[in-house]
PDB file of C-alpha atoms in Angstrom:
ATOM      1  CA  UNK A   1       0.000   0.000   0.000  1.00 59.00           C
ATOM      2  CA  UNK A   2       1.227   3.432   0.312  1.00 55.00           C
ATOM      3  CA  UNK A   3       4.676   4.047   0.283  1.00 52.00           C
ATOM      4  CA  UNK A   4       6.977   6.604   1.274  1.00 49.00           C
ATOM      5  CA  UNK A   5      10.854   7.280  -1.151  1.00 45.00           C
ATOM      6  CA  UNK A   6      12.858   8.895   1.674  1.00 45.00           C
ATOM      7  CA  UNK A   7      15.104  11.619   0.611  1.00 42.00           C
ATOM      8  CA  UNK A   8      17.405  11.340   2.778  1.00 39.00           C
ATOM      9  CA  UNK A   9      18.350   8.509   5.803  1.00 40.00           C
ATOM     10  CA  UNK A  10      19.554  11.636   8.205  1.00 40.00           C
ATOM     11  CA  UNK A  11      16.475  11.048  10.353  1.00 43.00           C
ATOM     12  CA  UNK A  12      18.510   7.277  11.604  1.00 41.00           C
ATOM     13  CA  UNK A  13      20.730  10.024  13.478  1.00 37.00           C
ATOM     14  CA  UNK A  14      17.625  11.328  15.831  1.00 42.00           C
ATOM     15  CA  UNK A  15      17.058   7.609  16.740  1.00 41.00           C
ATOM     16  CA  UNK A  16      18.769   8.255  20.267  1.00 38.00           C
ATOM     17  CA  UNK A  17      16.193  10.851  21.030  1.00 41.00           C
ATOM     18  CA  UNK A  18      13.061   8.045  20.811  1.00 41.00           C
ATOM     19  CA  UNK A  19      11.923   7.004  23.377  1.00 41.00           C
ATOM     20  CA  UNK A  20      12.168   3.268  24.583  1.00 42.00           C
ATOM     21  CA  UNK A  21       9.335   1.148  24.031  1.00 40.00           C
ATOM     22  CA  UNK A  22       9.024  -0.140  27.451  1.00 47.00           C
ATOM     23  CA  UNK A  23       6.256   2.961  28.454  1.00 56.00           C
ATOM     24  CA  UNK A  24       3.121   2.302  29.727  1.00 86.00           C
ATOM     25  CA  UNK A  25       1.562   3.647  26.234  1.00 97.00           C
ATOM     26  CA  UNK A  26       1.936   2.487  23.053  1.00 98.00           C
ATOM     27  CA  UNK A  27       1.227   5.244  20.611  1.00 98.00           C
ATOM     28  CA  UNK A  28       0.318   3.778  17.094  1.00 98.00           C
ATOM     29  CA  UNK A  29       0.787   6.402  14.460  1.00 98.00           C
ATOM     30  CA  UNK A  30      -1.030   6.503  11.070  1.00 98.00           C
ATOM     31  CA  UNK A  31      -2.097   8.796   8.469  1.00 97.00           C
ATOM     32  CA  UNK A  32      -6.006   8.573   8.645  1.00 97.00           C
ATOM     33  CA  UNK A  33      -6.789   9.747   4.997  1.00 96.00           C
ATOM     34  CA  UNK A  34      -6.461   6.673   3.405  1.00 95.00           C
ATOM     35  CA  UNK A  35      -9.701   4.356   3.386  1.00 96.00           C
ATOM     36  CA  UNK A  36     -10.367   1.529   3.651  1.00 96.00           C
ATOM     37  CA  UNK A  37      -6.891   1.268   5.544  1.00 97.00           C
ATOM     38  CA  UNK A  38      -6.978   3.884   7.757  1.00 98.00           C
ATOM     39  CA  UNK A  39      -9.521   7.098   7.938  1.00 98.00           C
ATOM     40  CA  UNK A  40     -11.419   9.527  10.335  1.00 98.00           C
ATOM     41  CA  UNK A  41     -14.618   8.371  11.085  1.00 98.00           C
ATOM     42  CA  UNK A  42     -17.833  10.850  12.098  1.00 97.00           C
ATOM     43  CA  UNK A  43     -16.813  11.274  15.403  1.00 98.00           C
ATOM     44  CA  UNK A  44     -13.384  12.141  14.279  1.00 97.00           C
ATOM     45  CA  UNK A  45     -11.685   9.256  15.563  1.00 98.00           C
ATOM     46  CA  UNK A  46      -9.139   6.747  13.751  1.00 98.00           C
ATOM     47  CA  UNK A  47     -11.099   4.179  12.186  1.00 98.00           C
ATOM     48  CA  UNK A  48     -10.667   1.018   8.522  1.00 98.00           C
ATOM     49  CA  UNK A  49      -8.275  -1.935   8.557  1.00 98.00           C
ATOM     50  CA  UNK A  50      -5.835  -1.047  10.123  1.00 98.00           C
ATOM     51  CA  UNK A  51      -7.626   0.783  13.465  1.00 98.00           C
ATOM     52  CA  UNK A  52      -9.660  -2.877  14.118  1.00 98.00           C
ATOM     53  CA  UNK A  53      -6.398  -4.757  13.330  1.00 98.00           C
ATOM     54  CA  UNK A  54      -4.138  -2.502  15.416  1.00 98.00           C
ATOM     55  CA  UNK A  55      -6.233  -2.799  18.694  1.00 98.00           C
ATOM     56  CA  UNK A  56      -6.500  -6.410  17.948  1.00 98.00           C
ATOM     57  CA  UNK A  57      -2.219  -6.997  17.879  1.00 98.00           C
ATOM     58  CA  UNK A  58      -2.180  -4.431  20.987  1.00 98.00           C
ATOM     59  CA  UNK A  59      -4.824  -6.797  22.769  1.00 98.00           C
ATOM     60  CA  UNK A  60      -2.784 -10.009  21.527  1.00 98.00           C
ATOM     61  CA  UNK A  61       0.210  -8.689  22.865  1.00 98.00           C
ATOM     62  CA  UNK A  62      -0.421  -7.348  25.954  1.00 97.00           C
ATOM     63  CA  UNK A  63      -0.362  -3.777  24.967  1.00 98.00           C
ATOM     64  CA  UNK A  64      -2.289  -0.614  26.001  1.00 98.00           C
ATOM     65  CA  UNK A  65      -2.297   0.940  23.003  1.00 98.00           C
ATOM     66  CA  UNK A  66      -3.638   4.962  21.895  1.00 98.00           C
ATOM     67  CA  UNK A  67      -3.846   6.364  18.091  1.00 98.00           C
ATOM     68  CA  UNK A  68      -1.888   9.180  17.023  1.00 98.00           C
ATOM     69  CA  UNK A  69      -2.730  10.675  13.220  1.00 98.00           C
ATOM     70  CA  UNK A  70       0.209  12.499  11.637  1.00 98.00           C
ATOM     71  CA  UNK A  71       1.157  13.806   7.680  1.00 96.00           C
ATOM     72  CA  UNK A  72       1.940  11.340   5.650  1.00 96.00           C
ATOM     73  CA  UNK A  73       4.839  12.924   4.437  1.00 93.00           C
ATOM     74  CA  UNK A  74       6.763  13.427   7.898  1.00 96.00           C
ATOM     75  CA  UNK A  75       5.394   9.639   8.813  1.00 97.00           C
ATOM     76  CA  UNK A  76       9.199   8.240   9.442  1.00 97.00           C
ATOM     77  CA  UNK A  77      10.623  10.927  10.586  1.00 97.00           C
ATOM     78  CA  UNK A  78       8.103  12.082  13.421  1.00 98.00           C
ATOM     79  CA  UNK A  79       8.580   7.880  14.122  1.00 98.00           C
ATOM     80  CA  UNK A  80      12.152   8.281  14.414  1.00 98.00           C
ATOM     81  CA  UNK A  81      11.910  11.310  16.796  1.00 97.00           C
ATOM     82  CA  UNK A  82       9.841   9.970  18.977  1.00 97.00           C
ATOM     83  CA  UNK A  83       6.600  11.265  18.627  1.00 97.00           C
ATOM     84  CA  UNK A  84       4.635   8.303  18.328  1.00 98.00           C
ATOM     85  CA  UNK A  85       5.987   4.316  19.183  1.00 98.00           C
ATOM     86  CA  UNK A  86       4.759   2.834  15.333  1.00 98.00           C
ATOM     87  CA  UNK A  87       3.604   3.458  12.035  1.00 98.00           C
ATOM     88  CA  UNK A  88       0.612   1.101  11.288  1.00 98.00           C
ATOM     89  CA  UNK A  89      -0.506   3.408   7.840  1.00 98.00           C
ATOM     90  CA  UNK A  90      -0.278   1.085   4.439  1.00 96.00           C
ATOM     91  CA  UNK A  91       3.306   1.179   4.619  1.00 95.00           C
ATOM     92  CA  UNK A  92       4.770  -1.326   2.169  1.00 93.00           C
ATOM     93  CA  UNK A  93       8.354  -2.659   3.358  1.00 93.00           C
ATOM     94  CA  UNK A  94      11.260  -1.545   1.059  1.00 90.00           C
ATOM     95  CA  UNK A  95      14.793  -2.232   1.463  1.00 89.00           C
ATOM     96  CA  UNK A  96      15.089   1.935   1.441  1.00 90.00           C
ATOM     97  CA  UNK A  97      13.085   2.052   4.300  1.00 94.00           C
ATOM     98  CA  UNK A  98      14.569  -0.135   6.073  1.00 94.00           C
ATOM     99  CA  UNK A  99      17.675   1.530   6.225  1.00 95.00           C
ATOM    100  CA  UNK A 100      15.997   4.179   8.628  1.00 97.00           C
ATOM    101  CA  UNK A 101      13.541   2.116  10.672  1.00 98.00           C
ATOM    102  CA  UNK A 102      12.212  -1.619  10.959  1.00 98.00           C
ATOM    103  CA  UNK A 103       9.611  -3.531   9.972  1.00 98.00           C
ATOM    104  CA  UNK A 104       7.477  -6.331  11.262  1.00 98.00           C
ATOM    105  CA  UNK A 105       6.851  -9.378   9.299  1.00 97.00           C
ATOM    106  CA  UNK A 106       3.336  -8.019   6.436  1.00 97.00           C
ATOM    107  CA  UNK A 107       0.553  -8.009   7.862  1.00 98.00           C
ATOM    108  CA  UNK A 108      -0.923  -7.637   3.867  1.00 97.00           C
ATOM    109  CA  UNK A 109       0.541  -9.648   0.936  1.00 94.00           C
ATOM    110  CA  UNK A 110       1.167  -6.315  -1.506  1.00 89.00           C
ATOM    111  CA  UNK A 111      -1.583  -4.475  -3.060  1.00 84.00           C
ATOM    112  CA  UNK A 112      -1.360  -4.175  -7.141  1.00 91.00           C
ATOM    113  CA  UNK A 113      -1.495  -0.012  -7.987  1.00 96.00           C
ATOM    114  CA  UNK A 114      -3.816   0.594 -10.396  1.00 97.00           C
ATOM    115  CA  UNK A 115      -4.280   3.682 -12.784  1.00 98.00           C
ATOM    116  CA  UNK A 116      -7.741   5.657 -12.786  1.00 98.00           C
ATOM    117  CA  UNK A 117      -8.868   8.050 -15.569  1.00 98.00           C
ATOM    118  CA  UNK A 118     -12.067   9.956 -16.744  1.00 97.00           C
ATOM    119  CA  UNK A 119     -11.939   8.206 -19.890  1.00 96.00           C
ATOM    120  CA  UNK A 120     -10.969   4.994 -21.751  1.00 94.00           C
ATOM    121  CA  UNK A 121      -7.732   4.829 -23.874  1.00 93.00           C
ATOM    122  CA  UNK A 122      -5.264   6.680 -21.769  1.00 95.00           C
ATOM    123  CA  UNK A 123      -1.580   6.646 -22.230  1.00 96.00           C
ATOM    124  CA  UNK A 124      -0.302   6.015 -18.859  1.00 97.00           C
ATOM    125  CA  UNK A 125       3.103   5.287 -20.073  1.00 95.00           C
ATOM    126  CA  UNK A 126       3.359   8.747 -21.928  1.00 96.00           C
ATOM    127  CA  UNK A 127       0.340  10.657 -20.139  1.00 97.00           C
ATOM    128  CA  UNK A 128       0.916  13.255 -16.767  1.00 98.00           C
ATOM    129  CA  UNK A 129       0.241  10.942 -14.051  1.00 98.00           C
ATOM    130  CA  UNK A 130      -0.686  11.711 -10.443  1.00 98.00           C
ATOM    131  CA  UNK A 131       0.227  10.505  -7.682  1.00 98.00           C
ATOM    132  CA  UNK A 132       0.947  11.196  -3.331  1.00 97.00           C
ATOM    133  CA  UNK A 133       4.453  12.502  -2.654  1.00 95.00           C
ATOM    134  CA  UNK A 134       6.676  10.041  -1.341  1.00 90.00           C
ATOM    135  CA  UNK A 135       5.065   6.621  -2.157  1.00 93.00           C
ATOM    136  CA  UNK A 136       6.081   3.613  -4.172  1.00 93.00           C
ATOM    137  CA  UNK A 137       3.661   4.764  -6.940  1.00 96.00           C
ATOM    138  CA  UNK A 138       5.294   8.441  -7.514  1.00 96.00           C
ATOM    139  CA  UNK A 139       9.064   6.903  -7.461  1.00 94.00           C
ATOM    140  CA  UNK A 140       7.289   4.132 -10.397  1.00 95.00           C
ATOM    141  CA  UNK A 141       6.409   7.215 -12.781  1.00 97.00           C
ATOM    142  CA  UNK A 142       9.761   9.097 -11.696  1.00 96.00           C
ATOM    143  CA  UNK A 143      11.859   6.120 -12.893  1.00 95.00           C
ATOM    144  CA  UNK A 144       9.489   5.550 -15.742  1.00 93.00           C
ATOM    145  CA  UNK A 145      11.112   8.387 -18.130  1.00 89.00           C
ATOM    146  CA  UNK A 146       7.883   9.229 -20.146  1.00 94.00           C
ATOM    147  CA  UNK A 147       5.208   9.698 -18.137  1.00 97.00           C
ATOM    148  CA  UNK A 148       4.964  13.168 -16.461  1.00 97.00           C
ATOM    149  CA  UNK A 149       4.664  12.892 -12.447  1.00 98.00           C
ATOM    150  CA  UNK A 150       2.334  15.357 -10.709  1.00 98.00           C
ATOM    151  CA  UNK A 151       3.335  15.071  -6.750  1.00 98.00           C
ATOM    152  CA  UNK A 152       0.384  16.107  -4.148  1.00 97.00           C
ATOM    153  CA  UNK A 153       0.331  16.236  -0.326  1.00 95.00           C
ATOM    154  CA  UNK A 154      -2.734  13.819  -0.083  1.00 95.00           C
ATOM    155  CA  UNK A 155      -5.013  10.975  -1.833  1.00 95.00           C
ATOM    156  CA  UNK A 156      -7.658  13.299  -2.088  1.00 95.00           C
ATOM    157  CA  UNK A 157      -5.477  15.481  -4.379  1.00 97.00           C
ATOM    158  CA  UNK A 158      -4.497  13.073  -6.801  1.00 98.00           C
ATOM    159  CA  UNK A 159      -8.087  12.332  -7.260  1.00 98.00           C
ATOM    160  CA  UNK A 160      -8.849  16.131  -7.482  1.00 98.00           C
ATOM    161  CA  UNK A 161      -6.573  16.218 -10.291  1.00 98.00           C
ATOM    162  CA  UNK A 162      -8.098  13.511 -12.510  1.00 98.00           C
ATOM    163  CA  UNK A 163     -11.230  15.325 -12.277  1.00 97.00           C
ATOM    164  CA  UNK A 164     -10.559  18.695 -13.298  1.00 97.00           C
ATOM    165  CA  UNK A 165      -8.297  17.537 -15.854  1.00 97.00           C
ATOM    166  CA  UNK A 166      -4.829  18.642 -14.686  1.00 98.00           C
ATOM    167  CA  UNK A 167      -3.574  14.682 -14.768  1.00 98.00           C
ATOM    168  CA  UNK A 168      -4.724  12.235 -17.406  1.00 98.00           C
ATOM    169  CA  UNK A 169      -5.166   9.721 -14.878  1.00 98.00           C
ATOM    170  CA  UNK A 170      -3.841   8.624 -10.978  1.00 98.00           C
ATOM    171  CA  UNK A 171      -1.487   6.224  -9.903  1.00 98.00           C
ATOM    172  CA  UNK A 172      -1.976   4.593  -6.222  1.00 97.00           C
ATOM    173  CA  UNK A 173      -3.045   1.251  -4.588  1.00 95.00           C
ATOM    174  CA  UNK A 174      -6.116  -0.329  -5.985  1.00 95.00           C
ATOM    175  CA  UNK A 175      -7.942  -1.334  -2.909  1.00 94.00           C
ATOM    176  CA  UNK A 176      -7.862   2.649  -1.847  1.00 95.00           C
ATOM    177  CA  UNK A 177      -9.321   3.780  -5.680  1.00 97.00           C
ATOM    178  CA  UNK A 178     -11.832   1.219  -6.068  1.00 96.00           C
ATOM    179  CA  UNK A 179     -14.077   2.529  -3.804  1.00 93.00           C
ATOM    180  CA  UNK A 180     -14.066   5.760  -5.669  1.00 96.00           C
ATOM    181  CA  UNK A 181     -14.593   4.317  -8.875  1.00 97.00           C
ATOM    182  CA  UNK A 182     -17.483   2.308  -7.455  1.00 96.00           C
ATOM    183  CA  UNK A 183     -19.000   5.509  -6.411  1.00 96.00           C
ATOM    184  CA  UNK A 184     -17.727   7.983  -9.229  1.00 97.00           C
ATOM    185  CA  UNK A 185     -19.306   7.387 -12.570  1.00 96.00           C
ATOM    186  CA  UNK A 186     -17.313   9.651 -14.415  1.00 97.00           C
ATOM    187  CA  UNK A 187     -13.821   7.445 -13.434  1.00 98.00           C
ATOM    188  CA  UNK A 188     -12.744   4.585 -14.739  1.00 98.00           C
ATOM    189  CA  UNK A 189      -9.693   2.117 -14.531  1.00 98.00           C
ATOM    190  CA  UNK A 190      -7.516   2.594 -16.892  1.00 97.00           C
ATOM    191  CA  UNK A 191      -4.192   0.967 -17.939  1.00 91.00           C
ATOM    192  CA  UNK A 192      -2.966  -2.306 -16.183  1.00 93.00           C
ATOM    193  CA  UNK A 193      -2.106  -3.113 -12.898  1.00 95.00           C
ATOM    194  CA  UNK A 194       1.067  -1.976 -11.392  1.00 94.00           C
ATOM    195  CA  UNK A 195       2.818  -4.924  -8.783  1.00 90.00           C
ATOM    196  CA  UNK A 196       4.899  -2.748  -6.168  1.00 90.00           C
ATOM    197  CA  UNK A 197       5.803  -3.294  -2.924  1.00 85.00           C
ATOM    198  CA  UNK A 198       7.011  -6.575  -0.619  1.00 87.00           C
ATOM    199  CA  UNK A 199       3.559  -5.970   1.459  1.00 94.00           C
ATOM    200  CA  UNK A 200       2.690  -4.034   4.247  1.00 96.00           C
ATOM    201  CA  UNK A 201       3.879  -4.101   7.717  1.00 98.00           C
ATOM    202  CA  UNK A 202       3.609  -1.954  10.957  1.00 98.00           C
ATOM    203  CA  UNK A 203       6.881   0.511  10.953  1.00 98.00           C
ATOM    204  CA  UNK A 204       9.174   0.437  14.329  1.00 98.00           C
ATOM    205  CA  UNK A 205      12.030   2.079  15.575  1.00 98.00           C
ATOM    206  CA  UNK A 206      15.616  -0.188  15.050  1.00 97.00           C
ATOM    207  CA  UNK A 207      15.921   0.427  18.846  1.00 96.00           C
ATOM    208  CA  UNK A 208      12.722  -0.733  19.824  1.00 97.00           C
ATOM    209  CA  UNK A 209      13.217  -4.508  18.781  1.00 97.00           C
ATOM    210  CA  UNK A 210      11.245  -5.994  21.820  1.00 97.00           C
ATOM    211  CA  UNK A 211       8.141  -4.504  20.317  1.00 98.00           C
ATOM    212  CA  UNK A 212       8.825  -5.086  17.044  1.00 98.00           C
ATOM    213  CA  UNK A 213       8.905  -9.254  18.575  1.00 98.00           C
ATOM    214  CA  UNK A 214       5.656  -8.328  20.290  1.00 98.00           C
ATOM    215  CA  UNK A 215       3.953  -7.579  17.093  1.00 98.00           C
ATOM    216  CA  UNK A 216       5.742  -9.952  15.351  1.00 98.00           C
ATOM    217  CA  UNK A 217       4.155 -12.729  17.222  1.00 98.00           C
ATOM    218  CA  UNK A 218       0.631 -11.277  17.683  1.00 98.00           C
ATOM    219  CA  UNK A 219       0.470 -11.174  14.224  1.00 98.00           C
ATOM    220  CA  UNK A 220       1.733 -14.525  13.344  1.00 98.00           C
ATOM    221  CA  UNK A 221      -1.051 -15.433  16.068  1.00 98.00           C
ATOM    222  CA  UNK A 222      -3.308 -13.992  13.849  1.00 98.00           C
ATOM    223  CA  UNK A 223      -1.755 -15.787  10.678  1.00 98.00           C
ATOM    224  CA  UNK A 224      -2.507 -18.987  12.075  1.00 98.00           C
ATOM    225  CA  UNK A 225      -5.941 -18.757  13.388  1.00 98.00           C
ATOM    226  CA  UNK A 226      -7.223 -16.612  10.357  1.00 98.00           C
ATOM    227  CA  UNK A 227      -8.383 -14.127  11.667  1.00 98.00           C
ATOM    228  CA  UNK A 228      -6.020 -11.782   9.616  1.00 98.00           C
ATOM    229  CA  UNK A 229      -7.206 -13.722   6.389  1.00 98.00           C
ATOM    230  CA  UNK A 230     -11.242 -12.165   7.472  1.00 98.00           C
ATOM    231  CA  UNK A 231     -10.065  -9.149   8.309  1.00 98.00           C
ATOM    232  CA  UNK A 232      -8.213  -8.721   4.848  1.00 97.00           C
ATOM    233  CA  UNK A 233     -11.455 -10.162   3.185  1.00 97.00           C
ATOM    234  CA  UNK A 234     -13.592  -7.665   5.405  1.00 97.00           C
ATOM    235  CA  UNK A 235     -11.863  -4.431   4.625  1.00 97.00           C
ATOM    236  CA  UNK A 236     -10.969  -5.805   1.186  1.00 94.00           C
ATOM    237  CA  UNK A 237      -7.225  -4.311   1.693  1.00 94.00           C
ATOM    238  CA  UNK A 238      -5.584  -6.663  -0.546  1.00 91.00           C
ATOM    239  CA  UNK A 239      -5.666 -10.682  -1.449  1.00 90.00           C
ATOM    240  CA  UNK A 240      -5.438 -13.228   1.963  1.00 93.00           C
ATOM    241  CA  UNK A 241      -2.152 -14.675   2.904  1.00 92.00           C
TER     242      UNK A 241
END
C-alpha cells in the first residue's frame, strides 16, 4: 500500500532521542486519509483496517495501546523522533526504508497499484500521471522516463486532479481507488495493474526490537488462526495470505 521514497536517511541520526518502548503507552501512528486502511470516522476518531487490526495486535500482545494521526509525508521521521511508538498506515516494506527504521513481518501480501482516468484509452506510459508525494507509486512514474509525475500532499489530491483535468489519470493502490470508482461514474480504470511493494507491515524504531517481537508474534497469532485472512477479506485491503 502506500509508500513513502525517503530523501534522505539523516532522520537514523535522531534515533537516540526516541523514546524506549518499554512505556506504559503504546502510541500507534497513522495517516487517517487513506480508506479503507486507515480514515477519520464521524466522530473524528481513527477508524478502517488497520484501526480494528491494530487494537486487535495491541490486545494479543499485551499492549495498552492509543492512536496518534500524523502527515503522511513526515510519517518516518516524526517515528524516528519519537513522537509516536509505530507506524501502522499502508506502509509497504522496502529495502530503502529499512535503512531508517524496521519492519514487522506483512501483515498484507502487496496491493497491485492501479491507474484511474475519466476516460478509456489513456496513455499512462506517456500521459501526466498523479500521484501522493513520497510513495512507491510516484518513485514508479519518476523512474518511468515518459510519463509526467504530478506530486500532491494527499489521496484526495491526486483524485482532485483527474477530475478537473490537470492529470490524465492517478497512480496509487487499488484497494484505496476502487471505492471511488465504485461511487464515481465519471472514473474509470484505466491501464494495467502496477505490482509494487514486498507488502505491508507496521513501521518500528531499530531500537525498539522488543516490540517489534511483540507484534511480530501477535500477528503470526493472527496468521494462524485466520483471523487476519477475514479481516483482509472484510476491509478488502488486498488478497489473503
Amino acid at each position: 500500500m502506500k509508500k513513502i521514497l525517503l530523501a534522505t536517511a539523516a532522520f537514523a541520526v535522531s534515533a537516540s532521542m526516541a523514546m524506549a518502548a518499554s512505556h506504559a503507552v503504546i502510541r500507534m501512528g497513522t495517516e487517517g486519509a487513506y480508506p479503507p486502511w486507515n480514515f477519520l470516522n464521524d466522530a473524528g476518531e481513527v477508524d478502517g483496517f488497520e484501526r480494528e487490526l491494530g487494537d486487535e495486535l495491541c490486545a494479543r500482545a499485551e499492549l495498552n495501546c492509543e492512536w496518534v494521526t500524523n502527515d503522511w509525508d513526515s510519517i518516518i521521521p516524526n517515528l524516528v523522533s519519537g513522537n509516536y511508538d509505530v507506524i501502522i498506515a499502508g506502509m509497504s516494506i522496502t529495502d530503502e526504508r529499512d535503512e531508517v527504521i524496521d519492519f514487522t513481518q506483512a501483515y498484507t501480501p502487496p496491493d497491485p497499484s492501479a491507474y484511474v482516468g475519466a476516460a478509456e484509452g489513456i496513455d499512462v506510459e506517456n500521459g501526466v500521471i498523479a500521484a501522493q508525494t513520497g510513495t512507491l507509486q510516484a518513485g514508479y512514474i519518476a523512474a518511468s522516463g515518459s510519463a509526467t509525475l504530478m506530486e500532491f500532499a494527499t489521496p484526495e489530491e491526486t483524485i482532485s486532479a483527474v477530475r478537473n483535468g490537470e492529470a490524465d489519470a492517478v497512480l496509487a493502490d487499488k484497494s484505496f481507488l476502487s471505492a471511488i470508482v465504485d461511487e464515481d461514474p465519471g472514473l474509470m480504470f484505466v491501464g494495467p495493474d502496477v505490482p509494487l511493494g514486498g507488502g505491508v507491515g507496521m513501521g518500528i524504531r531499530e531500537s525498539d526490537a522488543e516490540l517489534r517481537a511483540k507484534f511480530d508474534a501477535a500477528i503470526e497469532s493472527m496468521k494462524a488462526d485466520g483471523s487476519l485472512n477475514a479481516l483482509i477479506t472484510k476491509w478488502e485491503v488486498s488478497s489473503n495470505f
